[in-house]
GROMACS .gro file of C-alpha atoms in nm:
model
  250
    1MET     CA    1 -10.235  -7.099   6.493
    2ARG     CA    2 -10.186  -7.462   6.396
    3VAL     CA    3 -10.305  -7.807   6.492
    4ASP     CA    4 -10.219  -8.162   6.398
    5LEU     CA    5 -10.493  -8.384   6.258
    6ASN     CA    6 -10.428  -8.750   6.338
    7ALA     CA    7 -10.607  -9.074   6.260
    8ASP     CA    8 -10.586  -9.432   6.383
    9ALA     CA    9 -10.515  -9.652   6.082
   10GLY     CA   10 -10.361  -9.972   5.954
   11GLU     CA   11 -10.629 -10.156   6.150
   12SER     CA   12 -10.706 -10.427   5.896
   13PHE     CA   13 -10.596 -10.784   5.963
   14GLY     CA   14 -10.531 -11.043   5.693
   15ASN     CA   15 -10.828 -11.052   5.456
   16TRP     CA   16 -11.042 -10.851   5.700
   17LYS     CA   17 -11.042 -10.488   5.593
   18LEU     CA   18 -11.130 -10.191   5.811
   19GLY     CA   19 -11.127  -9.823   5.729
   20ARG     CA   20 -11.059  -9.621   5.414
   21ASP     CA   21 -10.697  -9.530   5.469
   22GLU     CA   22 -10.631  -9.438   5.104
   23ALA     CA   23 -10.903  -9.172   5.111
   24LEU     CA   24 -10.832  -9.060   5.468
   25PHE     CA   25 -10.456  -9.007   5.457
   26PRO     CA   26 -10.452  -8.702   5.223
   27LEU     CA   27 -10.680  -8.519   5.468
   28ILE     CA   28 -10.466  -8.557   5.784
   29SER     CA   29 -10.112  -8.476   5.897
   30SER     CA   30 -10.017  -8.772   6.119
   31VAL     CA   31 -10.119  -9.134   6.158
   32ASN     CA   32 -10.121  -9.385   6.444
   33VAL     CA   33 -10.043  -9.729   6.305
   34ALA     CA   34 -10.177 -10.045   6.471
   35CYS     CA   35  -9.891 -10.272   6.578
   36GLY     CA   36 -10.055 -10.615   6.565
   37PHE     CA   37 -10.209 -10.654   6.911
   38HIS     CA   38 -10.555 -10.501   6.865
   39ALA     CA   39 -10.538 -10.498   6.484
   40GLY     CA   40 -10.285 -10.493   6.206
   41ASP     CA   41 -10.041 -10.756   6.085
   42PRO     CA   42  -9.691 -10.735   5.933
   43LEU     CA   43  -9.808 -10.694   5.574
   44THR     CA   44 -10.072 -10.437   5.673
   45ILE     CA   45  -9.806 -10.242   5.864
   46LYS     CA   46  -9.577 -10.246   5.558
   47HIS     CA   47  -9.853 -10.128   5.325
   48THR     CA   48  -9.975  -9.862   5.569
   49LEU     CA   49  -9.627  -9.715   5.604
   50ALA     CA   50  -9.587  -9.703   5.227
   51LEU     CA   51  -9.912  -9.510   5.199
   52ALA     CA   52  -9.815  -9.277   5.483
   53GLN     CA   53  -9.480  -9.209   5.318
   54LYS     CA   54  -9.647  -9.140   4.984
   55THR     CA   55  -9.883  -8.886   5.142
   56GLY     CA   56  -9.616  -8.725   5.361
   57LEU     CA   57  -9.761  -8.815   5.700
   58ALA     CA   58  -9.581  -8.828   6.033
   59VAL     CA   59  -9.605  -9.184   6.167
   60GLY     CA   60  -9.664  -9.297   6.524
   61ALA     CA   61  -9.709  -9.631   6.698
   62HIS     CA   62 -10.056  -9.725   6.823
   63PRO     CA   63 -10.004 -10.001   7.084
   64GLY     CA   64 -10.301 -10.162   7.256
   65PHE     CA   65 -10.404 -10.457   7.467
   66PRO     CA   66 -10.347 -10.801   7.305
   67ASP     CA   67 -10.713 -10.834   7.210
   68LEU     CA   68 -10.775 -10.900   6.840
   69VAL     CA   69 -11.125 -11.036   6.905
   70GLY     CA   70 -11.232 -10.727   7.097
   71PHE     CA   71 -11.035 -10.479   6.884
   72GLY     CA   72 -10.847 -10.367   7.195
   73ARG     CA   73 -11.159 -10.213   7.346
   74ARG     CA   74 -11.188 -10.459   7.635
   75GLU     CA   75 -10.984 -10.378   7.943
   76LEU     CA   76 -10.756 -10.668   8.030
   77ALA     CA   77 -10.623 -10.750   8.377
   78ALA     CA   78 -10.267 -10.671   8.271
   79THR     CA   79 -10.009 -10.585   8.537
   80PRO     CA   80  -9.789 -10.277   8.496
   81ASP     CA   81  -9.499 -10.506   8.400
   82GLU     CA   82  -9.714 -10.665   8.130
   83VAL     CA   83  -9.827 -10.327   8.001
   84TYR     CA   84  -9.466 -10.210   7.987
   85ALA     CA   85  -9.354 -10.518   7.795
   86ASP     CA   86  -9.654 -10.512   7.559
   87VAL     CA   87  -9.598 -10.147   7.469
   88LEU     CA   88  -9.224 -10.192   7.421
   89TYR     CA   89  -9.285 -10.500   7.203
   90GLN     CA   90  -9.533 -10.321   6.978
   91VAL     CA   91  -9.327 -10.004   6.939
   92GLY     CA   92  -9.029 -10.221   6.852
   93ALA     CA   93  -9.225 -10.415   6.591
   94LEU     CA   94  -9.342 -10.102   6.412
   95SER     CA   95  -8.997  -9.947   6.437
   96ALA     CA   96  -8.843 -10.236   6.243
   97PHE     CA   97  -9.063 -10.146   5.946
   98LEU     CA   98  -9.000  -9.775   5.996
   99LYS     CA   99  -8.624  -9.832   5.988
  100VAL     CA  100  -8.642 -10.023   5.660
  101ALA     CA  101  -8.868  -9.754   5.508
  102GLY     CA  102  -8.645  -9.472   5.630
  103ILE     CA  103  -8.928  -9.313   5.831
  104PRO     CA  104  -8.866  -9.175   6.184
  105LEU     CA  105  -9.092  -9.275   6.472
  106HIS     CA  106  -9.281  -8.954   6.532
  107HIS     CA  107  -9.488  -9.039   6.842
  108VAL     CA  108  -9.662  -9.309   7.043
  109LYS     CA  109 -10.033  -9.307   7.117
  110PRO     CA  110 -10.200  -9.587   7.319
  111HIS     CA  111 -10.511  -9.744   7.171
  112GLY     CA  112 -10.861  -9.803   7.300
  113ALA     CA  113 -10.901  -9.958   7.644
  114LEU     CA  114 -10.530  -9.919   7.717
  115TYR     CA  115 -10.553  -9.543   7.651
  116ASN     CA  116 -10.868  -9.514   7.860
  117ARG     CA  117 -10.719  -9.706   8.152
  118ALA     CA  118 -10.408  -9.488   8.145
  119THR     CA  119 -10.626  -9.176   8.178
  120LYS     CA  120 -10.746  -9.311   8.514
  121ASP     CA  121 -10.473  -9.537   8.652
  122PRO     CA  122 -10.129  -9.388   8.728
  123GLN     CA  123  -9.957  -9.727   8.730
  124THR     CA  124 -10.074  -9.809   8.379
  125ALA     CA  125  -9.982  -9.460   8.264
  126ARG     CA  126  -9.636  -9.490   8.419
  127ALA     CA  127  -9.578  -9.830   8.253
  128ILE     CA  128  -9.666  -9.691   7.909
  129ALA     CA  129  -9.455  -9.380   7.955
  130GLN     CA  130  -9.158  -9.580   8.088
  131ALA     CA  131  -9.168  -9.811   7.787
  132VAL     CA  132  -9.161  -9.513   7.551
  133LYS     CA  133  -8.882  -9.345   7.744
  134ASP     CA  134  -8.671  -9.660   7.756
  135PHE     CA  135  -8.717  -9.711   7.381
  136ASP     CA  136  -8.636  -9.351   7.292
  137PRO     CA  137  -8.676  -9.057   7.536
  138ARG     CA  138  -8.706  -8.818   7.242
  139VAL     CA  139  -9.035  -8.968   7.121
  140PRO     CA  140  -9.347  -8.776   7.235
  141LEU     CA  141  -9.646  -8.946   7.394
  142VAL     CA  142  -9.995  -8.843   7.279
  143VAL     CA  143 -10.214  -8.793   7.587
  144LEU     CA  144 -10.555  -8.686   7.709
  145PRO     CA  145 -10.479  -8.365   7.901
  146ALA     CA  146 -10.514  -8.340   8.280
  147THR     CA  147 -10.497  -8.716   8.330
  148PRO     CA  148 -10.237  -8.954   8.476
  149LEU     CA  149 -10.123  -9.033   8.123
  150GLU     CA  150 -10.006  -8.675   8.085
  151SER     CA  151  -9.867  -8.626   8.436
  152GLU     CA  152  -9.677  -8.955   8.453
  153ALA     CA  153  -9.520  -8.898   8.112
  154GLN     CA  154  -9.413  -8.547   8.203
  155GLU     CA  155  -9.273  -8.665   8.536
  156LEU     CA  156  -9.049  -8.904   8.344
  157GLY     CA  157  -8.935  -8.617   8.123
  158LEU     CA  158  -9.121  -8.717   7.807
  159SER     CA  159  -9.267  -8.462   7.571
  160THR     CA  160  -9.645  -8.486   7.553
  161VAL     CA  161  -9.897  -8.388   7.287
  162ALA     CA  162 -10.243  -8.290   7.411
  163GLU     CA  163 -10.517  -8.464   7.216
  164ALA     CA  164 -10.884  -8.383   7.162
  165PHE     CA  165 -11.163  -8.572   6.986
  166PRO     CA  166 -11.410  -8.372   6.775
  167GLU     CA  167 -11.617  -8.683   6.689
  168ARG     CA  168 -11.645  -8.808   7.048
  169GLY     CA  169 -11.858  -8.679   7.333
  170TYR     CA  170 -11.703  -8.549   7.655
  171SER     CA  171 -11.818  -8.579   8.014
  172ARG     CA  172 -11.791  -8.281   8.248
  173ASP     CA  173 -11.477  -8.430   8.406
  174GLY     CA  174 -11.295  -8.386   8.073
  175ARG     CA  175 -11.284  -8.756   7.990
  176LEU     CA  176 -11.448  -8.919   7.692
  177ALA     CA  177 -11.808  -9.031   7.735
  178PRO     CA  178 -11.823  -9.413   7.757
  179ARG     CA  179 -11.881  -9.588   7.426
  180GLY     CA  180 -12.247  -9.679   7.390
  181SER     CA  181 -12.369  -9.395   7.608
  182ALA     CA  182 -12.588  -9.114   7.477
  183GLY     CA  183 -12.385  -8.858   7.285
  184ALA     CA  184 -12.064  -9.064   7.292
  185TRP     CA  185 -12.024  -9.041   6.913
  186ILE     CA  186 -12.064  -8.750   6.673
  187HIS     CA  187 -12.169  -8.885   6.335
  188ASP     CA  188 -12.254  -8.559   6.157
  189PRO     CA  189 -11.943  -8.422   5.979
  190ALA     CA  190 -12.067  -8.062   6.009
  191GLU     CA  191 -12.111  -8.098   6.386
  192ALA     CA  192 -11.770  -8.258   6.425
  193ALA     CA  193 -11.620  -7.971   6.225
  194ARG     CA  194 -11.795  -7.713   6.446
  195ARG     CA  195 -11.661  -7.886   6.756
  196ALA     CA  196 -11.310  -7.903   6.612
  197VAL     CA  197 -11.303  -7.527   6.558
  198GLN     CA  198 -11.446  -7.471   6.906
  199MET     CA  199 -11.173  -7.691   7.057
  200VAL     CA  200 -10.882  -7.534   6.873
  201VAL     CA  201 -10.988  -7.169   6.861
  202LYS     CA  202 -11.181  -7.137   7.189
  203GLY     CA  203 -11.027  -7.417   7.394
  204GLN     CA  204 -11.358  -7.566   7.502
  205VAL     CA  205 -11.642  -7.797   7.401
  206GLU     CA  206 -11.990  -7.882   7.527
  207ALA     CA  207 -12.017  -8.180   7.762
  208VAL     CA  208 -12.282  -8.448   7.706
  209ASP     CA  209 -12.401  -8.394   8.063
  210GLY     CA  210 -12.415  -8.015   8.042
  211GLY     CA  211 -12.178  -7.724   8.060
  212LEU     CA  212 -11.851  -7.650   7.885
  213VAL     CA  213 -11.532  -7.854   7.920
  214PRO     CA  214 -11.190  -7.688   7.886
  215VAL     CA  215 -10.991  -7.849   7.604
  216ARG     CA  216 -10.623  -7.834   7.515
  217ALA     CA  217 -10.580  -7.949   7.157
  218GLN     CA  218 -10.239  -7.980   6.995
  219THR     CA  219 -10.374  -8.269   6.789
  220LEU     CA  220 -10.725  -8.374   6.691
  221CYS     CA  221 -10.810  -8.742   6.645
  222ILE     CA  222 -11.031  -8.893   6.378
  223HIS     CA  223 -11.103  -9.261   6.443
  224GLY     CA  224 -11.024  -9.451   6.124
  225ASP     CA  225 -11.279  -9.720   6.211
  226ASN     CA  226 -11.559  -9.462   6.220
  227PRO     CA  227 -11.773  -9.524   5.908
  228GLN     CA  228 -11.784  -9.147   5.853
  229ALA     CA  229 -11.410  -9.096   5.912
  230VAL     CA  230 -11.329  -8.964   5.565
  231GLU     CA  231 -11.627  -8.728   5.555
  232ILE     CA  232 -11.555  -8.605   5.909
  233ALA     CA  233 -11.187  -8.549   5.836
  234ALA     CA  234 -11.270  -8.353   5.521
  235ALA     CA  235 -11.521  -8.133   5.705
  236VAL     CA  236 -11.288  -8.075   6.000
  237ARG     CA  237 -11.000  -7.987   5.771
  238GLU     CA  238 -11.208  -7.743   5.567
  239ALA     CA  239 -11.351  -7.573   5.876
  240LEU     CA  240 -11.011  -7.530   6.042
  241LEU     CA  241 -10.851  -7.391   5.729
  242ALA     CA  242 -11.141  -7.148   5.691
  243GLU     CA  243 -11.058  -7.017   6.040
  244GLY     CA  244 -10.694  -6.966   5.946
  245VAL     CA  245 -10.572  -7.270   6.140
  246ALA     CA  246 -10.283  -7.448   5.970
  247ILE     CA  247 -10.291  -7.828   5.973
  248GLN     CA  248  -9.949  -7.979   6.026
  249SER     CA  249  -9.779  -8.233   6.247
  250TYR     CA  250  -9.628  -8.105   6.572
   0.00000   0.00000   0.00000
């Protein structure tokens, strides 16, 4: 049994620093790099790719809404055409740096409010998936299972990677509990590690509103902006390895 362990990273901007990428990268197997819309800038992208290459990580694009002030967590009234163009633009920007570094584009994973909207709105999901397909139909899209993001991508013939979140709470409908709600975040590394094993080995996790939620987990996400990201990643990694689960990119 194996699972990928991914993290959102490269989310600093100019002199504003966020996350501990240098400590986090040795603990994971793939990284989602901010492309400049919700965070990141050209120099941060360049430095992040150099670090990812040094630590042997698979690299994916992490496109979001054009919302630096809100860190891409505010849903914007973007049309499907705008979403398509924004995603294509961001994937293209990252890919320029990947080409120079000699690193292949491994995957695309939407960020924040764009990801959340695509789990509910088929038009947004289709726009994201179409942008990825038109850029390169061989590139997988990371998705929340059993949502429009997964179904629209698969309908277009894209490969998908089912993602789960050991440090985020789930509602009974299988979606992530809204940020700011009770149980939305898991801050204890030991609890996140327990949930990670439960997700990968048993295919389920407790919901914040009661009961068990089925989970498909080909990749587990650690949010790089979580203050406990490094500690959580270390605990999750150790717990999975102890259960005989290999950690490697898909």
